Short mmCIF file of C-alpha atoms in Angstrom, two decimals:
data_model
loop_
_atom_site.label_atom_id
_atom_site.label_comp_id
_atom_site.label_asym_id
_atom_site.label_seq_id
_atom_site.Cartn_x
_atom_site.Cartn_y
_atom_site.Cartn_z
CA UNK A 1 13.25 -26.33 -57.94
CA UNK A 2 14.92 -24.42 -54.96
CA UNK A 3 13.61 -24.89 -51.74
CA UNK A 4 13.52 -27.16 -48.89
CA UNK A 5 16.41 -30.18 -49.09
CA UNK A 6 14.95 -33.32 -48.41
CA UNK A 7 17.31 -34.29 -45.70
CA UNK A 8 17.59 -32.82 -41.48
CA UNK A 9 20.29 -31.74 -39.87
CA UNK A 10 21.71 -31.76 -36.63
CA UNK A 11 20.45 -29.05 -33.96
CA UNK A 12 22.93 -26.36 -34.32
CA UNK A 13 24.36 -24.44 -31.59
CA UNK A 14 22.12 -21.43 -29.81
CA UNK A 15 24.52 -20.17 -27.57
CA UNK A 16 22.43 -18.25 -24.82
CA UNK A 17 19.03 -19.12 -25.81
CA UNK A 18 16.18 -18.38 -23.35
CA UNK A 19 13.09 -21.14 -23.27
CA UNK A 20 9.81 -18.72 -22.88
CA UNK A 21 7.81 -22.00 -22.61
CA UNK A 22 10.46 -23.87 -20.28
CA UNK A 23 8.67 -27.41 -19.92
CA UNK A 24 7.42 -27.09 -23.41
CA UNK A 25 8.22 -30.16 -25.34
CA UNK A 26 11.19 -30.47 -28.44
CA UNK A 27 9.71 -31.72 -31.75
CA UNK A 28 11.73 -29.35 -34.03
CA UNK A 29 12.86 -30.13 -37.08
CA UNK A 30 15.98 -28.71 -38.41
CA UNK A 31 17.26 -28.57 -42.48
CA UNK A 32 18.64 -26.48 -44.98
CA UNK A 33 16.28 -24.20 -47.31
CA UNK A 34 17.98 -22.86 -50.25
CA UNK A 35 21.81 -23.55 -48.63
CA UNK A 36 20.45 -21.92 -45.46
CA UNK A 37 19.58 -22.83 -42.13
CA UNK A 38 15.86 -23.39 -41.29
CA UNK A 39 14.01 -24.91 -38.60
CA UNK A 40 9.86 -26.16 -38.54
CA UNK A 41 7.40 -27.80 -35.95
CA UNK A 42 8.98 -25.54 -33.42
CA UNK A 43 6.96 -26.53 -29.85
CA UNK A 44 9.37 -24.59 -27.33
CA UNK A 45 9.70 -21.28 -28.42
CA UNK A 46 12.84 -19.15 -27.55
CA UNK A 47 14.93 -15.87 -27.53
CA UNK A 48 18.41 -16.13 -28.65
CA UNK A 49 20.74 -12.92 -27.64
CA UNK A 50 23.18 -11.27 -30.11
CA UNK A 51 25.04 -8.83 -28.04
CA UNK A 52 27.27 -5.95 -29.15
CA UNK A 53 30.90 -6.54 -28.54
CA UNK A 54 31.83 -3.75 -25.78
CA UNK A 55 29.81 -1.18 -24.56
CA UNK A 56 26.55 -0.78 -26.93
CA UNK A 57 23.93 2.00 -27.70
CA UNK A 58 21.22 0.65 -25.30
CA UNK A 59 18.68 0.23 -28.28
CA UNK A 60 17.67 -3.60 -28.69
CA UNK A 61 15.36 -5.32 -31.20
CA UNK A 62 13.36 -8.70 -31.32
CA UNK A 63 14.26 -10.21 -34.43
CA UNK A 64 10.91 -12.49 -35.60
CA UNK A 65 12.24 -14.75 -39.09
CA UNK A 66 9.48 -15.56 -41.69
CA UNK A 67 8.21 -18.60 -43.21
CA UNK A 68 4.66 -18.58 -43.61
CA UNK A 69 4.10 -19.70 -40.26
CA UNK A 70 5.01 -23.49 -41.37
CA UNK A 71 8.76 -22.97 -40.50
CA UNK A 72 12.01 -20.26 -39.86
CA UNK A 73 13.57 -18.96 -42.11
CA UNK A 74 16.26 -18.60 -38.93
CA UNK A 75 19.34 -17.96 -40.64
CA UNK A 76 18.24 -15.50 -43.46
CA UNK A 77 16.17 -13.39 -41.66
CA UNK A 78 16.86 -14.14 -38.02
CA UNK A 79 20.51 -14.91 -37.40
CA UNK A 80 22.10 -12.94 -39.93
CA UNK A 81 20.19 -9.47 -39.07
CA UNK A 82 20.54 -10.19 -35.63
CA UNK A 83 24.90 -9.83 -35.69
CA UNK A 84 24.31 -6.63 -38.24
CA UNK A 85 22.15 -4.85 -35.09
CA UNK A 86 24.75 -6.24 -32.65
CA UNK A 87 27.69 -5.31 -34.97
CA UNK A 88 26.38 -1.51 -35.03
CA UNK A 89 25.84 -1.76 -31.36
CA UNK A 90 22.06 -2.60 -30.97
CA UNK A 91 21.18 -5.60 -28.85
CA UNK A 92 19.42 -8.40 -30.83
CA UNK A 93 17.13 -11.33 -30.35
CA UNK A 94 15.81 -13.70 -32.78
CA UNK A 95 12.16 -15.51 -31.53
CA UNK A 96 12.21 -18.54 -32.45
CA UNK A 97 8.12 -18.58 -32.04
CA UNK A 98 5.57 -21.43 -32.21
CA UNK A 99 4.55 -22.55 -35.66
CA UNK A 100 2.08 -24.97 -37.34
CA UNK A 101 2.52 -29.12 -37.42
CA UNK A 102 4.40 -30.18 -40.47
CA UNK A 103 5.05 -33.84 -41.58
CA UNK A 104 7.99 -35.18 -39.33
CA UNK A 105 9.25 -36.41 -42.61
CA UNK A 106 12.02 -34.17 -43.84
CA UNK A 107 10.94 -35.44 -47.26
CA UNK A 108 7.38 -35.80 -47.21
CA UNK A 109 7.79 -32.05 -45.90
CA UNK A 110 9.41 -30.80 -49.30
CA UNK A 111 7.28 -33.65 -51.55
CA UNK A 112 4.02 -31.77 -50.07
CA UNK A 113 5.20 -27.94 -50.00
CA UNK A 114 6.47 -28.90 -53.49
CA UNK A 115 2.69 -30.34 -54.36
CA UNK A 116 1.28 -27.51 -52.36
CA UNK A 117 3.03 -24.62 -54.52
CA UNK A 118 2.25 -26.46 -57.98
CA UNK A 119 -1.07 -25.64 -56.34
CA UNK A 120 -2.04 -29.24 -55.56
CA UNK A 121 -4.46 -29.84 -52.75
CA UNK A 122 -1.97 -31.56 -49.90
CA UNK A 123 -2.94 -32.69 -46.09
CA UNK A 124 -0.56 -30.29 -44.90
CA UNK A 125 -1.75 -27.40 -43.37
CA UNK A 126 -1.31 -24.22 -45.76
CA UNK A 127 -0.01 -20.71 -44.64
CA UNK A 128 -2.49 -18.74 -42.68
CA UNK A 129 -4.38 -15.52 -43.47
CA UNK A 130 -3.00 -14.06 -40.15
CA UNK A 131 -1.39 -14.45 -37.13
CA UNK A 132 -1.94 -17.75 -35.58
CA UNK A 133 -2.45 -16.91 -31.51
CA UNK A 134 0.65 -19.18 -30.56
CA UNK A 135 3.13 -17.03 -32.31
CA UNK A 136 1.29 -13.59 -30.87
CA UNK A 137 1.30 -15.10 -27.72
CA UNK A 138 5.27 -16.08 -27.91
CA UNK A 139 5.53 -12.64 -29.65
CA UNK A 140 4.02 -10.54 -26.84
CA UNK A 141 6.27 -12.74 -24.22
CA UNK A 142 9.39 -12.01 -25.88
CA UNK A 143 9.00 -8.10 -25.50
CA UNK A 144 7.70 -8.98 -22.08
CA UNK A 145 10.94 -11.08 -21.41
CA UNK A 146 13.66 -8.80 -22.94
CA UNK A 147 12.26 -5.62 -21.69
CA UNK A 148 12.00 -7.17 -18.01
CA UNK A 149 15.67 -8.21 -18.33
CA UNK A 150 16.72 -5.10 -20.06
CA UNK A 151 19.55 -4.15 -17.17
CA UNK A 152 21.38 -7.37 -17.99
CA UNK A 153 22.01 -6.90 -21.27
CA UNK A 154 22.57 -2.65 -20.89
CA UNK A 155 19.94 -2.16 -22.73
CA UNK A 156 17.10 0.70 -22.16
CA UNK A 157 13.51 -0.62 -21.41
CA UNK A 158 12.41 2.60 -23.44
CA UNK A 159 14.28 1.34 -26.42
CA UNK A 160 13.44 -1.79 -27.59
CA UNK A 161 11.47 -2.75 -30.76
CA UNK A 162 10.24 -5.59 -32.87
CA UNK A 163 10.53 -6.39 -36.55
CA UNK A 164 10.22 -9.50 -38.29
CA UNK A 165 10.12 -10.98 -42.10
CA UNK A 166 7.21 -12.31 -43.63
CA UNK A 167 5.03 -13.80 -41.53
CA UNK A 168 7.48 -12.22 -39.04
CA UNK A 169 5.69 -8.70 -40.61
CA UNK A 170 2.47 -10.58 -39.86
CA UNK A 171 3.68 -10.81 -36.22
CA UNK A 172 4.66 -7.82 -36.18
CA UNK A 173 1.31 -5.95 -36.86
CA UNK A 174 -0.37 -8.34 -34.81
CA UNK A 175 2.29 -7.46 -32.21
CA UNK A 176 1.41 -3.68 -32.41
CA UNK A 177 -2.67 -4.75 -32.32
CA UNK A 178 -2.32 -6.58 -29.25
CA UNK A 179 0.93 -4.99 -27.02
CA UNK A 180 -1.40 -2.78 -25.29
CA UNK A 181 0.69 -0.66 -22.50
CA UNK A 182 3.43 -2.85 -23.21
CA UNK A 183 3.73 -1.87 -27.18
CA UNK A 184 7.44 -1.62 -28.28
CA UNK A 185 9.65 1.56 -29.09
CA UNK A 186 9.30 0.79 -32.50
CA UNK A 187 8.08 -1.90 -35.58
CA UNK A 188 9.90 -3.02 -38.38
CA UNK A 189 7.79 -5.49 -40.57
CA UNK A 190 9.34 -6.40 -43.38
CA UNK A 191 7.74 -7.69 -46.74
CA UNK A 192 4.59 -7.77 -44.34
CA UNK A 193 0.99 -8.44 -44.93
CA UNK A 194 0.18 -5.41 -46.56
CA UNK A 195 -3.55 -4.79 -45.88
CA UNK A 196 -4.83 -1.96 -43.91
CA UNK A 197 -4.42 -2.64 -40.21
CA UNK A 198 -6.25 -1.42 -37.12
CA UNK A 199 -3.68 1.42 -35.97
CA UNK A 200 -3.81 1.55 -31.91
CA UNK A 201 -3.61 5.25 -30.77
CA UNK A 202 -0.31 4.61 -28.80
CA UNK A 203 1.11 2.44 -31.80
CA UNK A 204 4.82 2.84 -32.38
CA UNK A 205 6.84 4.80 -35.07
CA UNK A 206 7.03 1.86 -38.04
CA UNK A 207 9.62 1.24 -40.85
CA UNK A 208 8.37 -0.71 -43.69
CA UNK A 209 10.40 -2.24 -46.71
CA UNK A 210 9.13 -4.25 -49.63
CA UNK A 211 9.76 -4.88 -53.15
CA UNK A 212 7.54 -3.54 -56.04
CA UNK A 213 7.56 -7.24 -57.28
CA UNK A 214 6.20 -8.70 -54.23
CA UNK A 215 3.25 -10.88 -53.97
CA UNK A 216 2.14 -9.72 -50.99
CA UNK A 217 2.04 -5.93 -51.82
CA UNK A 218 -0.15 -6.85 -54.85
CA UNK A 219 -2.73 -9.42 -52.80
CA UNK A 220 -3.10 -6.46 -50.81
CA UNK A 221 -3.91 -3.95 -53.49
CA UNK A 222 -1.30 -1.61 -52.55
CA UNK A 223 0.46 -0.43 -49.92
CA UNK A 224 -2.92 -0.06 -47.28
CA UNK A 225 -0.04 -0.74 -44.29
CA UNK A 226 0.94 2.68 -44.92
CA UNK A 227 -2.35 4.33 -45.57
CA UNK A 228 -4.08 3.13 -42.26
CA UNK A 229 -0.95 4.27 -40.56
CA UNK A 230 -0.64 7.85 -42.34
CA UNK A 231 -4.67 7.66 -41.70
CA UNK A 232 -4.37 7.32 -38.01
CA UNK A 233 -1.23 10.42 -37.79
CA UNK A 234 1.48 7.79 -36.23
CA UNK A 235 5.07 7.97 -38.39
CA UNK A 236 5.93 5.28 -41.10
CA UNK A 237 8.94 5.14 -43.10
CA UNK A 238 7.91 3.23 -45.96
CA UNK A 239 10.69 1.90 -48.44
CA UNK A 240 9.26 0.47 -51.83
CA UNK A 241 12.02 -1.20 -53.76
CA UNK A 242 11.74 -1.36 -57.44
CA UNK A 243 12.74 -4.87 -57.45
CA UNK A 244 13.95 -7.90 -54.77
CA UNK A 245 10.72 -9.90 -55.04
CA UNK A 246 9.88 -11.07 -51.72
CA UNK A 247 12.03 -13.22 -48.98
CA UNK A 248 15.31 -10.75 -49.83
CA UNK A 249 16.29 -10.90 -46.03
CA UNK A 250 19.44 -8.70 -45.50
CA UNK A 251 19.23 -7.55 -49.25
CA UNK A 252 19.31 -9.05 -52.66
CA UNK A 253 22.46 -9.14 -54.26
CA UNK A 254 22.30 -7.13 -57.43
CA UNK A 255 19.02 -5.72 -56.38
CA UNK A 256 18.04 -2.18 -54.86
CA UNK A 257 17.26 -4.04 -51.35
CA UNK A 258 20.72 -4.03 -50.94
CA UNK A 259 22.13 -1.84 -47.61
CA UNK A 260 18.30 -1.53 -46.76
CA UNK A 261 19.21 -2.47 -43.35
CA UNK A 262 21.55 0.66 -43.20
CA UNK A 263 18.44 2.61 -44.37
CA UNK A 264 16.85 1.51 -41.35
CA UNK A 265 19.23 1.83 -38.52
CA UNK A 266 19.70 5.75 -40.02
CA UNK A 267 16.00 5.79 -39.96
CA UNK A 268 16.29 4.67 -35.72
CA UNK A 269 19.59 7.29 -35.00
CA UNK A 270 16.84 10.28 -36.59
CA UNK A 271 14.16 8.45 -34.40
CA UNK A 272 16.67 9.17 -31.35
CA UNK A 273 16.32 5.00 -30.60
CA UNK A 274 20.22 4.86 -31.61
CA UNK A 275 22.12 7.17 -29.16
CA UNK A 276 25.92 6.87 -30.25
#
């Protein structure tokens, strides 16, 4: 079954990352899921930049990576969007947030997620219905930190938003529940939770993308995302793929997801986010 390999890796380079929790300790555990580059029992939560080569647009976006709040899916949907923003000129920062306590063991980690999705009862902890209040918390200080620091990268503290995959869309929403004043230019979850949501009356313009096939559109009945936000008169762009089942990252090969993140940075140029 694909999935989690039963062996670690080394700590790969994050050139530039920022500790938001500086004294926080180190217990990650790094491995490959599915060929790519993942990363669980993160304690010390960071920003890593991904800066346009030359001058940029000014626009930026936090970058959150899913994996049902157990791990990071930090290549797939963290790195790898992160250099398509900075290789269209948009500043980009994948969180690296705080996530639940896994087994230590690399492969008493895949033996019970294995167990777990066989639907086995297993001691480790199972993904959460929502947000868990480390990863709003790291969230919230990542806008807080980028947006403080905008000048350094040439980026506009006016322009910077927040999207994230999976449990990354759970963060997301929870992000746009709980900014407050400090709510970001705009939202991009991706294959979020898709239940109706509590729309704040300064809540951001949102772009949502998800596949007809996903899980988590049909445990949610539908597409209620979109409803409470169409409900409360604030803009969504709301993509529904025919097919790409969920966790398609930068696109599915061979699926309709694919170029979906060229949808979306037209979708920020019409927003006027993307000033070229």
């Amino acid at each position: 079954m694909p999935g989690p390999s039963r062996e670690t890796i080394p700590a790969p380079a994050q050139p530039g990352a920022i500790a938001l929790i500086p004294d926080a300790p180190d217990r990650e555990v790094w491995h490959r899921d599915n060929g790519l580059i993942a990363v669980r029992n993160v304690t010390r939560p960071t920003i890593t930049p991904f800066l346009p080569k030359g001058k940029g647009t000014g626009a930026a976006v936090i970058v959150a990576p899913g994996g049902g709040f157990l791990g990071l899916a930090i290549e797939k949907e963290g790195w790898q969007i992160a250099r398509y923003f900075a290789d269209h000129g948009i500043a980009a920062f994948v969180l690296k947030y705080r996530v639940l306590p896994t087994p230590a063991s690399q492969a008493e980690f895949a033996d019970q997620l294995t167990r777990a999705i066989r639907g086995e009862k297993v001691a480790m902890a199972s993904p959460p219905e929502d947000t868990p209040p480390e990863a709003l918390a790291d969230g919230l200080a990542a806008l807080r930190y980028v947006r403080g620091h905008a000048g350094q990268w040439g980026v506009d503290p006016a322009r910077i938003g927040f999207m994230g995959f999976s449990a990354g869309g759970f963060l997301t929403r929870s992000v746009v529940e709980n900014a407050g004043a400090d709510m970001p230019a705009f939202v991009g979850p991706i294959y979020p939770n898709m239940a109706a949501m509590k729309v704040p009356d300064n809540a951001p313009p949102m772009f949502v993308a998800i596949a007809a096939d996903d899980f988590l559109l049909a445990r949610a009945g539908g597409p209620k995302l979109i409803d409470s936000y169409r409900a409360a008169g604030k803009s969504v762009e709301f993509h529904l793929f025919s097919s790409g089942d969920h966790g398609f990252g930068p696109g599915a090969p061979g699926t309709p997801t694919e170029g979906w993140l060229d949808v979306m940075r037209r979708w920020l140029r019409t927003r006027g986010i993307i000033k070229e």
